[in-house]
Each structure stands twice: as structure tokens, then as C-alpha cells.
């Protein structure tokens, strides 16, 4: 690969537009007037060094320049994802792609058009400077710079010049501006009940779309993460260590993207963020390392509305009939006959929008409104605060101030103090409030079974409470959310706060946050066992306690706790059955090493057995021994062998050997290649989670839905942090990119890449370097113009 020379930050600050290579400098590709204009007023300037696997290390003198570099680099690797996300939050999917299956694009557009019509994004941007809801100048600079960087890439390449065939020449790829970015932030990662909101209509009218069956839980169904924060009592060095291991989709807007950001003398942060974000969301500095895991806390709730008998679009509140607000939305829909204007009406209440699904009907007597905790635009400032934190306490204070994360946060500082907290916006709903305000069997059942509050919408006393330190109305105050500080360890694998550290269970919180003294998942139990085995040295790795090498070994040890607990009893029951059809399965499972490595034979057979419901325990859960119970396979339950027979039948029908090695039947397709993937299903007790897509005859599973995505291990030392990671699905979604599959192959062989935190390490690994600068006039993309002064990017490619 071509190695090119770079230029110091002082030159960038002067606005000089230069490029060069190892042999001779390349001439400027700008007109003299444009170059002069930029020298006099460089609004955005950044230098980028790419190291192995295409990782961009971005240096700038300002936050605007940093955002500019992030936007440009991200667009180079993932322009189609960025452009499609912009299309989505602009409410224009149906305009370009049609209504979609079951009106999916139309529903998305109606939802996002309603968000735009509310004017909330603009209101928050223009709020009082002292408000936690108003983005700081630094946050706005990052956003403006990001938009300018993305737009600059589009101008440099031209839409027709984009290499990714998915959006090459597409009329929906356009330059973006600051408001596009903030609309993306405001909309959030997932849509909660978008179809139910867009479909709701009064009982005397027909449905606006096919009746929605979506559930607010399905948006994050299957998503998860592992997190270890290892304190000074748990490490060989007596310093802090961290493992971040989110289990996120391998395709789409929720993919991670590796970045390293530096403002000399002010900021140095490395890690990964979502591909459409301008932030490091999971990473480390020289003082702090942090990660997130999916929380069990419900961040929404329903209000059951008693309707006015004379008008089902009015509801009773404190004895008065109150009209619902109507939000009129018009969406353009591409059809065979051209663009058709579709008009929809959404109904809004004091609690939030009315929704209608199969389980939440709108009748003449009642309707349901959903209230969702609004993170607003706070997330960028929250991450700025995390990046600047010097201790676990600083990080905790930042989370309490903004309450802008929808996830658990697990962190450790260089001195070895660990932290766990679920401190985002959680509805301030107590058990007592639910008892007093649930007015239907449906509401009581939702709370008992799923911890979702369904409260009486006719009484002010049933609204969510507000604490003295709540950062928004109805939000649980940060001081009342689950938090823990220790110097041994924290372990989080998507169960509730309760057993983050078994030595100090967290109790006494509202069920809306999570369950307590209840069965933990097999993955949570394995996670805790892995730590205890490492602390004692019982895992067979070198010595006791953790260092970077042993943490990496633990991450990819690929133990299968479910197999360890039931395999032997299952084989015995299988052989005792004397069923000829099961005999090969008995032998295959007996030879299985109870791992999910590439050479583990029979792991896929056990996976199908477990997926069919075959893991049935005889000894029940004991809250006094939560890490080891329940246990022992109940071989008297006929469902056990029935599940095994089903697994055998499935593999026989697919013509897949029962004893095939996992690497031969679990792979990720990249072009014409199928890359073997290790790991397995979390519910079965696998720490290194890999969730597969559909299985194909003879081939097995040829695509990964979600699982280990950004894997990061950090060790603080006396010389500074040492860290390594791997982005399992690789840096670029562009199938023509050299960075489309390289880290996937690295993951396949259990490899890690140095995160190169220090400037010296970055320089030592430099593969490509280039500088960007842009002038002030019309170059931020805010007016989507293309003045000559904006075309001055120079990069050796």
C-alpha cells in the first residue's frame, strides 16, 4: 500500500492545502483563489493517519476539525450507511424506495416526519446555554464538522464516483448539514413502537396501515454485551483493566466503527462508536476506560386512557374531557405511476403519542399512549464529559449530570477503581405507584410479567414522579439509580444490576430497573465463573489474576457452560434410549470438547438441541447460590430427548454431518469467501456470543446476525494504557474495500490489533496519511452548495 507523507498541525492550522507521497509532492488540486480563501479562514482542518485494517487516527486543533476528520473518514468507509441513515431521519425512505414490505418505509417516514414537525430538535439546539439539554459549543462544533466532513467526501468523490455499488450514483445520496446530524441523534438508535404510533386511528376509522404487531421489546431483542471492569485487587499490576464486548448487529446503522481522536494537549481517546455517530462510545483515554451493556431497565411506559363517550379522540383527565392533538404528516411515496402523496394523522396526548397494536387496541372506551424517555441531544456532551474524566468518580458525575445513556456503563480508572451504573433516563415508577394506578388486568399483567408500567391516564397522581436531582420531568434521579464502586471487579452480561458483583448484590430498586434475587442467565453465570477461575488460576492460563494476555485468553476461551452442565447426562440419556436414529448424535456429543472453537465438532448439534428447548434443569434456582443454580439436566422430562431428535432431523434434512467442525458450518459470507466464525449462542452459556442467521442446506449458517462486534481489552500500566481490539465484521461495509473482511479474518483466527494509543505507536504503524482543510464560506454543507473553495481536499489514495 502507498505510504504518503503528512504535515504537522501547525501547517493545518495555517490552512495550507498540501499532499505528497514518498517520492514526490503532488500538486495542489485547487484553484489559486480557493486555496487563498482557505488559508485566510480555515474553518475545518484535520490530519488522518490510517494504520492496519484501515483504522483512522484523526488529529485536529479544534473540535470542529475533529468532527470534520471523523465525518470524512467514516464516509470513505461507510458512505451508504451514513446516507441511508440521513434518508431515514429525514423521513424520505418511501420517496426513494417505495412503501416497503408491510409499509415499513412509509411507517418509518411518518414517524420521523412527525419528529421533524414537532420542532423539538430545533428547540433544543436553541435552548438556554446553561441547560443540560442544550448542546455545548464543543458538541455543536463536532456535529458541524462531521456534517462538513461527510459532505466534503461526497463532493470529492461525486455520487457517481462512490465505489460501494449499493449507493453508487443513487439519487438519495446527498450532502448533509448540522440539523441532519442532530435529527439522527434525537431519533436515537432504535424506534420504539414506530409502527404502533403510525398505525393508530380512532375506532370509527379504518387502520392507517396494516395493524401493527410490533412490541417495544423487539427493537433490542437479542442485542447484548459483556463487560468486565477489573480493579487493582484483580490485576497482576495493581492497576485498572477493562474488557468491552458489545453484541451488536453485523449489518446496518448499529455497526461499530473504529476511530482514534486527538487534540494535542487536550484530548486523546481511542475506541469505537456507531458508524453514523461522531463519538467514541466505547473506548479509553490515559485515565479511564469504559464500555456499555444493554440494560434491563424499561425506558418507556404506557398510560391507559379513559375516553370521552362522545368522542374517542378525547380522553378524561382530572374529570375534564381533553382533546388529543392531531399531527398531520404528508409523505411522498414512490410508485410505478410516480410519486404519490400519502397523508396521515397522528394523535398526541399529554403523555405521548397514541399507539395501536394487536395487544393495545383503540376502542370507544379506551386507548393507550406511550411515554418514552427523551435523551434529547445530550449524548455528545455526555461523551465529551467521559473523555475528559480523570477518575471513575468523574465519570459517575458526568453520567449523573446528563443521564443520556440508554445502557449500563461499566468503567475503571487507571488507579484500579471500578464503577458500574445504570444511570440513564429511567421512568420514576415505584411498585406502590403501579399498585395504585393499574386499572386493568392487562396493566397488572404487563407489570408482573414484563415490568412495563400501564398507569391510569385520567389522574394526575398517576404520572411518573420527579426527584430533586431528576434531569427531566418523570425521570428517576441519578442518585437513586443502581451504582456500585469497588476495587475488585464488575461483571455485566445483560442481566439486571443485582449480581454485578456477587460480593455486594444491589437491591431495593424498583422492578422497572430490573429483577433481583432471580435466576441469572447461563452467560452471566459463566462470566462470573471466568473471573473467579482467573483470580485463582484455575483456568489453566499463566499465574493468577489478570493481565492483558490472560484477559484476551478469557475473552476467546469459548467455553460452553450449558454443555459443561448437561452434556454428560444428555449422552447417557441418549444411549439409554437405544433409539437407532439418535446413536450417531450420542457419539458426536460424547466427542464434543464443550467449546465453540472452529475445530469443535458437534457444537452445532448441541446448539440446535438447546434452541429446541432441550436444556431442562432438575435442581431449581436458589437465591443463596445464584451462580451455580439451577443445575442438573432433568432427563425424566420428555422434552429433552424430543429436542435432540428435532436437532438430528434438522441436520439430516439439511445434509449437514452431526459431527462437523463448527468452522465448517458457521461462517460469514464476504463476497465469494465464507470466513469461519467461532463463538456461540449466549442463552446456552457462551460468553463469546455469535448469533447466526438462517441455516442453508449442506452449507450451514452463512451469515451472522449479531454478536461479538467491537471487542476491546485495556490494561493501564505505569507507562500508560496498553490496549488491543478487533472489529469482528471489519471497518467498511463497502464490498469493494480492502477493509471489508480483513478484521473478520483476524477475528476468525482469534487475533487482536494494537489500538496504538500513543503518537509514537500511530507513527510506527502508519500506512497512509493525508490532510484536510476547508474554508469558512459555504463549506459546512449547511446550504448544500458546492463552492469552489470547498473542493480543496487533498489525499493520496
Coordinates of N, CA, C and O in Angstrom, one line a residue, residues 563-682:
X563 N -23.2 -26.7 27.9 CA -22.6 -28.1 27.5 C -21.9 -28.7 28.7 O -22.1 -29.9 29.0
X564 N -21.2 -27.9 29.4 CA -20.5 -28.4 30.6 C -21.4 -29.0 31.6 O -21.2 -30.0 32.3
X565 N -22.6 -28.3 31.7 CA -23.6 -28.7 32.8 C -24.4 -29.9 32.4 O -24.8 -30.7 33.3
X566 N -24.7 -30.1 31.1 CA -25.7 -31.2 30.8 C -25.2 -32.2 29.8 O -25.9 -33.2 29.6
X567 N -24.0 -32.0 29.1 CA -23.6 -32.9 28.1 C -23.5 -34.3 28.5 O -24.1 -35.2 27.8
X568 N -22.9 -34.6 29.6 CA -22.7 -36.0 30.0 C -24.0 -36.7 30.3 O -24.2 -37.8 29.9
X569 N -24.9 -36.0 31.0 CA -26.2 -36.6 31.3 C -27.0 -36.8 30.0 O -27.8 -37.7 29.9
X570 N -26.9 -35.8 29.1 CA -27.6 -36.0 27.8 C -27.1 -37.2 27.0 O -27.9 -37.9 26.5
X571 N -25.8 -37.4 27.0 CA -25.3 -38.5 26.3 C -25.7 -39.8 26.9 O -26.1 -40.8 26.2
X572 N -25.7 -39.8 28.2 CA -26.2 -41.0 28.9 C -27.6 -41.3 28.6 O -28.0 -42.5 28.4
X573 N -28.5 -40.3 28.7 CA -29.9 -40.5 28.4 C -30.1 -40.9 26.9 O -31.0 -41.7 26.6
X574 N -29.3 -40.3 26.0 CA -29.4 -40.6 24.6 C -29.1 -42.1 24.4 O -29.8 -42.8 23.7
X575 N -28.0 -42.6 25.0 CA -27.7 -44.0 24.8 C -28.6 -44.9 25.5 O -28.9 -46.0 25.0
X576 N -29.2 -44.5 26.6 CA -30.1 -45.3 27.3 C -31.4 -45.5 26.5 O -32.1 -46.5 26.6
X577 N -31.7 -44.5 25.7 CA -33.0 -44.6 24.9 C -32.9 -45.7 23.8 O -34.0 -46.2 23.4
X578 N -31.7 -46.1 23.4 CA -31.5 -47.1 22.4 C -32.2 -46.8 21.1 O -32.6 -47.7 20.3
X579 N -32.4 -45.6 20.8 CA -33.0 -45.2 19.5 C -31.9 -45.1 18.5 O -31.0 -44.4 18.6
X580 N -32.1 -45.9 17.4 CA -31.1 -46.0 16.4 C -30.8 -44.7 15.7 O -29.7 -44.3 15.4
X581 N -31.9 -43.8 15.6 CA -31.7 -42.5 14.9 C -30.8 -41.6 15.7 O -30.1 -40.8 15.2
X582 N -30.8 -41.8 17.1 CA -30.0 -41.0 17.9 C -28.6 -41.5 18.2 O -27.8 -40.7 18.7
X583 N -28.3 -42.7 17.8 CA -27.0 -43.2 18.1 C -25.8 -42.4 17.6 O -24.9 -42.1 18.3
X584 N -25.9 -41.9 16.3 CA -24.8 -41.0 15.8 C -24.7 -39.7 16.6 O -23.6 -39.2 16.9
X585 N -25.8 -39.2 17.1 CA -25.8 -38.0 17.9 C -25.2 -38.2 19.3 O -24.5 -37.4 19.8
X586 N -25.5 -39.4 19.8 CA -24.9 -39.7 21.1 C -23.3 -39.7 21.0 O -22.6 -39.1 21.9
X587 N -22.8 -40.3 19.9 CA -21.4 -40.4 19.7 C -20.8 -39.0 19.4 O -19.7 -38.6 20.0
X588 N -21.5 -38.2 18.6 CA -21.0 -36.9 18.3 C -20.9 -36.0 19.5 O -19.9 -35.3 19.7
X589 N -21.9 -36.0 20.3 CA -21.9 -35.2 21.5 C -20.9 -35.7 22.6 O -20.2 -34.9 23.3
X590 N -20.7 -37.0 22.6 CA -19.7 -37.5 23.5 C -18.3 -37.1 23.2 O -17.4 -36.9 24.1
X591 N -18.0 -36.8 21.9 CA -16.7 -36.4 21.4 C -16.5 -34.9 21.4 O -15.4 -34.4 21.3
X592 N -17.6 -34.2 21.6 CA -17.6 -32.7 21.6 C -16.7 -32.2 22.7 O -16.8 -32.7 23.9
X593 N -15.9 -31.2 22.5 CA -15.0 -30.7 23.5 C -15.7 -29.6 24.4 O -15.0 -29.0 25.3
X594 N -16.9 -29.4 24.2 CA -17.7 -28.4 25.0 C -17.1 -27.0 24.9 O -17.1 -26.2 25.8
X595 N -16.7 -26.7 23.7 CA -16.2 -25.4 23.3 C -17.0 -25.0 22.0 O -17.6 -25.8 21.4
X596 N -16.8 -23.7 21.6 CA -17.3 -23.3 20.4 C -16.1 -22.7 19.6 O -16.2 -21.6 19.0
X597 N -15.0 -23.5 19.5 CA -13.9 -23.1 18.6 C -14.2 -23.6 17.2 O -15.1 -24.4 17.0
X598 N -13.4 -23.2 16.3 CA -13.6 -23.6 14.9 C -13.5 -25.1 14.7 O -14.1 -25.7 13.8
X599 N -12.6 -25.8 15.5 CA -12.5 -27.2 15.4 C -13.3 -28.0 16.4 O -13.1 -29.2 16.5
X600 N -14.3 -27.3 17.0 CA -15.2 -28.0 17.9 C -16.2 -28.8 17.2 O -17.1 -28.2 16.5
X601 N -16.2 -30.1 17.2 CA -17.1 -31.0 16.5 C -18.3 -31.3 17.3 O -18.2 -31.7 18.4
X602 N -19.5 -31.1 16.7 CA -20.7 -31.4 17.4 C -21.4 -30.2 18.1 O -22.5 -30.3 18.6
X603 N -20.7 -29.0 18.1 CA -21.2 -27.8 18.8 C -22.5 -27.4 18.1 O -23.4 -26.9 18.8
X604 N -22.6 -27.5 16.8 CA -23.8 -27.1 16.1 C -25.0 -28.0 16.4 O -26.1 -27.5 16.5
X605 N -24.7 -29.3 16.7 CA -25.8 -30.2 17.1 C -26.3 -29.8 18.4 O -27.5 -29.8 18.6
X606 N -25.4 -29.5 19.4 CA -25.9 -29.1 20.7 C -26.7 -27.8 20.6 O -27.7 -27.6 21.3
X607 N -26.2 -26.9 19.7 CA -26.9 -25.6 19.6 C -28.4 -25.8 19.1 O -29.3 -25.2 19.7
X608 N -28.6 -26.7 18.2 CA -30.0 -26.9 17.7 C -30.8 -27.7 18.8 O -32.0 -27.4 19.0
X609 N -30.1 -28.5 19.6 CA -30.8 -29.2 20.7 C -31.2 -28.1 21.7 O -32.4 -28.1 22.2
X610 N -30.4 -27.2 22.1 CA -30.7 -26.2 23.1 C -31.8 -25.2 22.5 O -32.7 -24.8 23.2
X611 N -31.7 -24.9 21.2 CA -32.6 -24.0 20.6 C -34.0 -24.6 20.6 O -35.0 -23.9 20.7
X612 N -34.1 -25.9 20.6 CA -35.4 -26.6 20.6 C -35.9 -26.8 22.0 O -37.0 -27.4 22.2
X613 N -35.3 -26.2 23.0 CA -35.8 -26.2 24.4 C -35.3 -27.4 25.2 O -36.0 -27.8 26.1
X614 N -34.2 -28.0 24.8 CA -33.7 -29.3 25.5 C -33.1 -29.1 26.8 O -33.0 -30.1 27.6
X615 N -32.6 -27.9 27.1 CA -31.9 -27.7 28.4 C -33.0 -27.5 29.5 O -33.5 -26.4 29.7
X616 N -33.3 -28.6 30.2 CA -34.3 -28.5 31.3 C -33.6 -28.9 32.6 O -33.1 -30.1 32.7
X617 N -33.6 -28.0 33.6 CA -32.9 -28.3 34.9 C -33.8 -28.9 35.9 O -35.0 -28.6 36.0
X618 N -33.2 -29.8 36.7 CA -33.9 -30.5 37.7 C -33.8 -29.8 39.1 O -34.8 -29.6 39.8
X619 N -32.7 -29.3 39.4 CA -32.5 -28.5 40.6 C -32.8 -27.1 40.4 O -32.2 -26.4 39.5
X620 N -33.7 -26.5 41.2 CA -34.2 -25.1 40.9 C -33.2 -24.1 41.4 O -32.3 -24.3 42.0
X621 N -33.6 -22.8 41.0 CA -32.8 -21.7 41.4 C -32.8 -21.5 42.9 O -33.9 -21.6 43.5
X622 N -31.7 -21.2 43.4 CA -31.5 -20.8 44.9 C -30.9 -19.5 45.0 O -29.7 -19.3 44.6
X623 N -31.6 -18.5 45.5 CA -31.0 -17.1 45.6 C -29.8 -17.1 46.5 O -29.0 -16.1 46.4
X624 N -29.6 -18.1 47.3 CA -28.4 -18.1 48.1 C -27.2 -18.7 47.4 O -26.1 -18.5 47.8
X625 N -27.4 -19.3 46.2 CA -26.4 -19.8 45.4 C -26.7 -19.5 43.9 O -26.8 -20.4 43.1
X626 N -26.7 -18.2 43.6 CA -27.2 -17.8 42.2 C -26.3 -18.1 41.1 O -26.7 -18.2 39.9
X627 N -25.0 -18.3 41.4 CA -24.0 -18.5 40.3 C -24.1 -20.0 39.9 O -23.7 -20.4 38.7
X628 N -24.5 -20.9 40.8 CA -24.5 -22.3 40.5 C -25.8 -23.0 40.3 O -25.9 -24.2 40.0
X629 N -26.9 -22.2 40.4 CA -28.2 -22.8 40.3 C -29.0 -22.0 39.3 O -28.8 -20.8 39.1
X630 N -30.0 -22.6 38.6 CA -30.3 -24.1 38.6 C -29.3 -24.9 37.9 O -28.4 -24.4 37.2
X631 N -29.4 -26.3 38.1 CA -28.4 -27.2 37.5 C -29.0 -28.6 37.4 O -30.1 -28.8 37.9
X632 N -28.3 -29.4 36.8 CA -28.6 -30.9 36.6 C -29.7 -31.1 35.6 O -30.8 -30.7 35.8
X633 N -29.4 -31.7 34.5 CA -30.3 -32.0 33.4 C -31.4 -32.9 33.9 O -31.2 -34.0 34.5
X634 N -32.7 -32.5 33.7 CA -33.8 -33.4 34.1 C -34.1 -34.4 33.0 O -34.9 -34.1 32.1
X635 N -33.4 -35.5 33.0 CA -33.6 -36.5 31.9 C -34.9 -37.2 31.9 O -35.3 -37.9 31.0
X636 N -35.7 -37.0 33.0 CA -37.1 -37.5 33.0 C -38.1 -36.7 32.2 O -39.2 -37.2 32.0
X637 N -37.7 -35.5 31.9 CA -38.5 -34.6 31.1 C -38.5 -35.1 29.6 O -37.4 -35.0 29.0
X638 N -39.6 -35.5 29.0 CA -39.6 -36.0 27.6 C -39.1 -34.9 26.6 O -38.7 -35.2 25.5
X639 N -39.2 -33.6 27.0 CA -38.8 -32.5 26.1 C -37.3 -32.6 25.8 O -36.8 -32.1 24.8
X640 N -36.5 -33.3 26.7 CA -35.0 -33.3 26.5 C -34.7 -34.1 25.2 O -34.1 -33.7 24.3
X641 N -35.2 -35.4 25.2 CA -34.8 -36.2 24.0 C -35.6 -35.8 22.8 O -35.2 -36.0 21.7
X642 N -36.8 -35.2 23.0 CA -37.6 -34.7 21.9 C -36.8 -33.6 21.2 O -36.7 -33.5 19.9
X643 N -36.2 -32.7 21.9 CA -35.3 -31.7 21.4 C -34.1 -32.2 20.6 O -33.8 -31.7 19.6
X644 N -33.5 -33.3 21.2 CA -32.4 -33.9 20.5 C -32.8 -34.5 19.2 O -32.1 -34.4 18.1
X645 N -33.9 -35.2 19.2 CA -34.4 -35.8 17.9 C -34.7 -34.7 16.9 O -34.4 -34.9 15.7
X646 N -35.3 -33.6 17.3 CA -35.6 -32.5 16.4 C -34.3 -31.9 15.8 O -34.2 -31.7 14.6
X647 N -33.2 -31.8 16.6 CA -31.9 -31.3 16.1 C -31.3 -32.3 15.1 O -30.8 -31.9 14.0
X648 N -31.4 -33.6 15.4 CA -30.9 -34.6 14.5 C -31.7 -34.6 13.1 O -31.1 -34.6 12.1
X649 N -33.0 -34.5 13.2 CA -33.8 -34.4 12.0 C -33.5 -33.2 11.2 O -33.4 -33.3 9.9
X650 N -33.3 -32.1 11.8 CA -33.0 -30.9 11.1 C -31.6 -31.0 10.3 O -31.6 -30.7 9.1
X651 N -30.6 -31.5 11.0 CA -29.3 -31.6 10.3 C -29.3 -32.7 9.2 O -28.7 -32.5 8.2
X652 N -30.1 -33.8 9.5 CA -30.2 -34.8 8.4 C -30.9 -34.2 7.2 O -30.5 -34.5 6.0
X653 N -31.9 -33.5 7.4 CA -32.7 -32.9 6.3 C -31.8 -31.9 5.5 O -31.9 -31.8 4.3
X654 N -30.9 -31.2 6.2 CA -30.0 -30.2 5.6 C -28.8 -30.9 5.0 O -28.0 -30.2 4.4
X655 N -28.6 -32.2 5.3 CA -27.4 -32.9 4.8 C -26.1 -32.3 5.4 O -25.1 -32.1 4.7
X656 N -26.2 -32.0 6.7 CA -25.1 -31.5 7.4 C -24.6 -32.5 8.4 O -25.4 -33.0 9.2
X657 N -23.4 -33.0 8.4 CA -22.9 -34.0 9.4 C -23.1 -33.6 10.8 O -22.9 -32.4 11.2
X658 N -23.5 -34.5 11.6 CA -23.7 -34.2 13.0 C -22.4 -33.9 13.8 O -22.4 -33.2 14.7
X659 N -21.3 -34.4 13.3 CA -20.0 -34.1 13.9 C -19.1 -33.2 13.1 O -17.9 -33.2 13.3
X660 N -19.7 -32.4 12.3 CA -18.9 -31.4 11.5 C -18.2 -30.4 12.5 O -18.8 -30.1 13.5
X661 N -17.0 -30.0 12.1 CA -16.4 -28.9 12.9 C -17.2 -27.6 12.8 O -17.7 -27.3 11.7
X662 N -17.2 -26.8 13.9 CA -18.0 -25.6 13.8 C -17.6 -24.7 12.7 O -18.4 -24.0 12.1
X663 N -16.3 -24.6 12.5 CA -15.8 -23.7 11.4 C -16.3 -24.0 10.0 O -16.2 -23.2 9.1
X664 N -16.8 -25.3 9.8 CA -17.2 -25.7 8.5 C -18.7 -25.3 8.3 O -19.2 -25.3 7.2
X665 N -19.4 -25.0 9.4 CA -20.9 -24.8 9.3 C -21.3 -23.5 9.8 O -22.5 -23.1 9.7
X666 N -20.4 -22.7 10.4 CA -20.8 -21.4 11.0 C -19.8 -20.4 10.4 O -18.6 -20.3 10.8
X667 N -20.2 -19.6 9.4 CA -19.3 -18.8 8.6 C -20.0 -17.5 8.3 O -21.2 -17.4 8.3
X668 N -19.2 -16.5 8.0 CA -19.7 -15.2 7.5 C -19.3 -15.0 6.0 O -18.1 -15.2 5.7
X669 N -20.3 -14.7 5.2 CA -20.0 -14.5 3.8 C -19.5 -13.1 3.5 O -20.1 -12.1 3.9
X670 N -18.4 -13.1 2.8 CA -17.8 -11.8 2.3 C -17.4 -12.0 0.9 O -16.4 -12.6 0.6
X671 N -18.3 -11.5 0.0 CA -18.1 -11.7 -1.4 C -18.2 -13.2 -1.7 O -19.2 -13.8 -1.4
X672 N -17.2 -13.7 -2.4 CA -17.2 -15.2 -2.7 C -16.6 -16.0 -1.6 O -16.6 -17.3 -1.7
X673 N -16.1 -15.4 -0.5 CA -15.5 -16.1 0.6 C -16.5 -16.4 1.7 O -17.4 -15.6 2.0
X674 N -16.3 -17.5 2.4 CA -17.0 -17.8 3.6 C -16.0 -17.9 4.7 O -15.2 -18.9 4.7
X675 N -16.0 -17.0 5.7 CA -15.0 -17.0 6.7 C -15.5 -17.7 7.9 O -16.6 -17.4 8.5
X676 N -14.8 -18.7 8.4 CA -15.2 -19.5 9.6 C -15.3 -18.5 10.8 O -14.4 -17.7 11.1
X677 N -16.3 -18.7 11.6 CA -16.6 -17.9 12.8 C -16.7 -18.7 14.0 O -17.5 -19.6 14.1
X678 N -15.9 -18.4 15.0 CA -16.0 -19.1 16.3 C -17.0 -18.3 17.2 O -17.3 -17.1 17.0
X679 N -17.5 -19.0 18.3 CA -18.4 -18.3 19.2 C -19.8 -19.1 19.1 O -20.0 -20.0 18.3
X680 N -20.7 -18.7 20.0 CA -21.9 -19.4 20.0 C -23.0 -18.6 20.7 O -22.9 -17.4 21.0
X681 N -24.1 -19.3 21.0 CA -25.3 -18.6 21.4 C -25.3 -18.3 22.9 O -25.0 -19.2 23.8
X682 N -25.5 -17.0 23.3 CA -25.4 -16.6 24.7 C -26.4 -17.4 25.6 O -26.0 -17.7 26.7

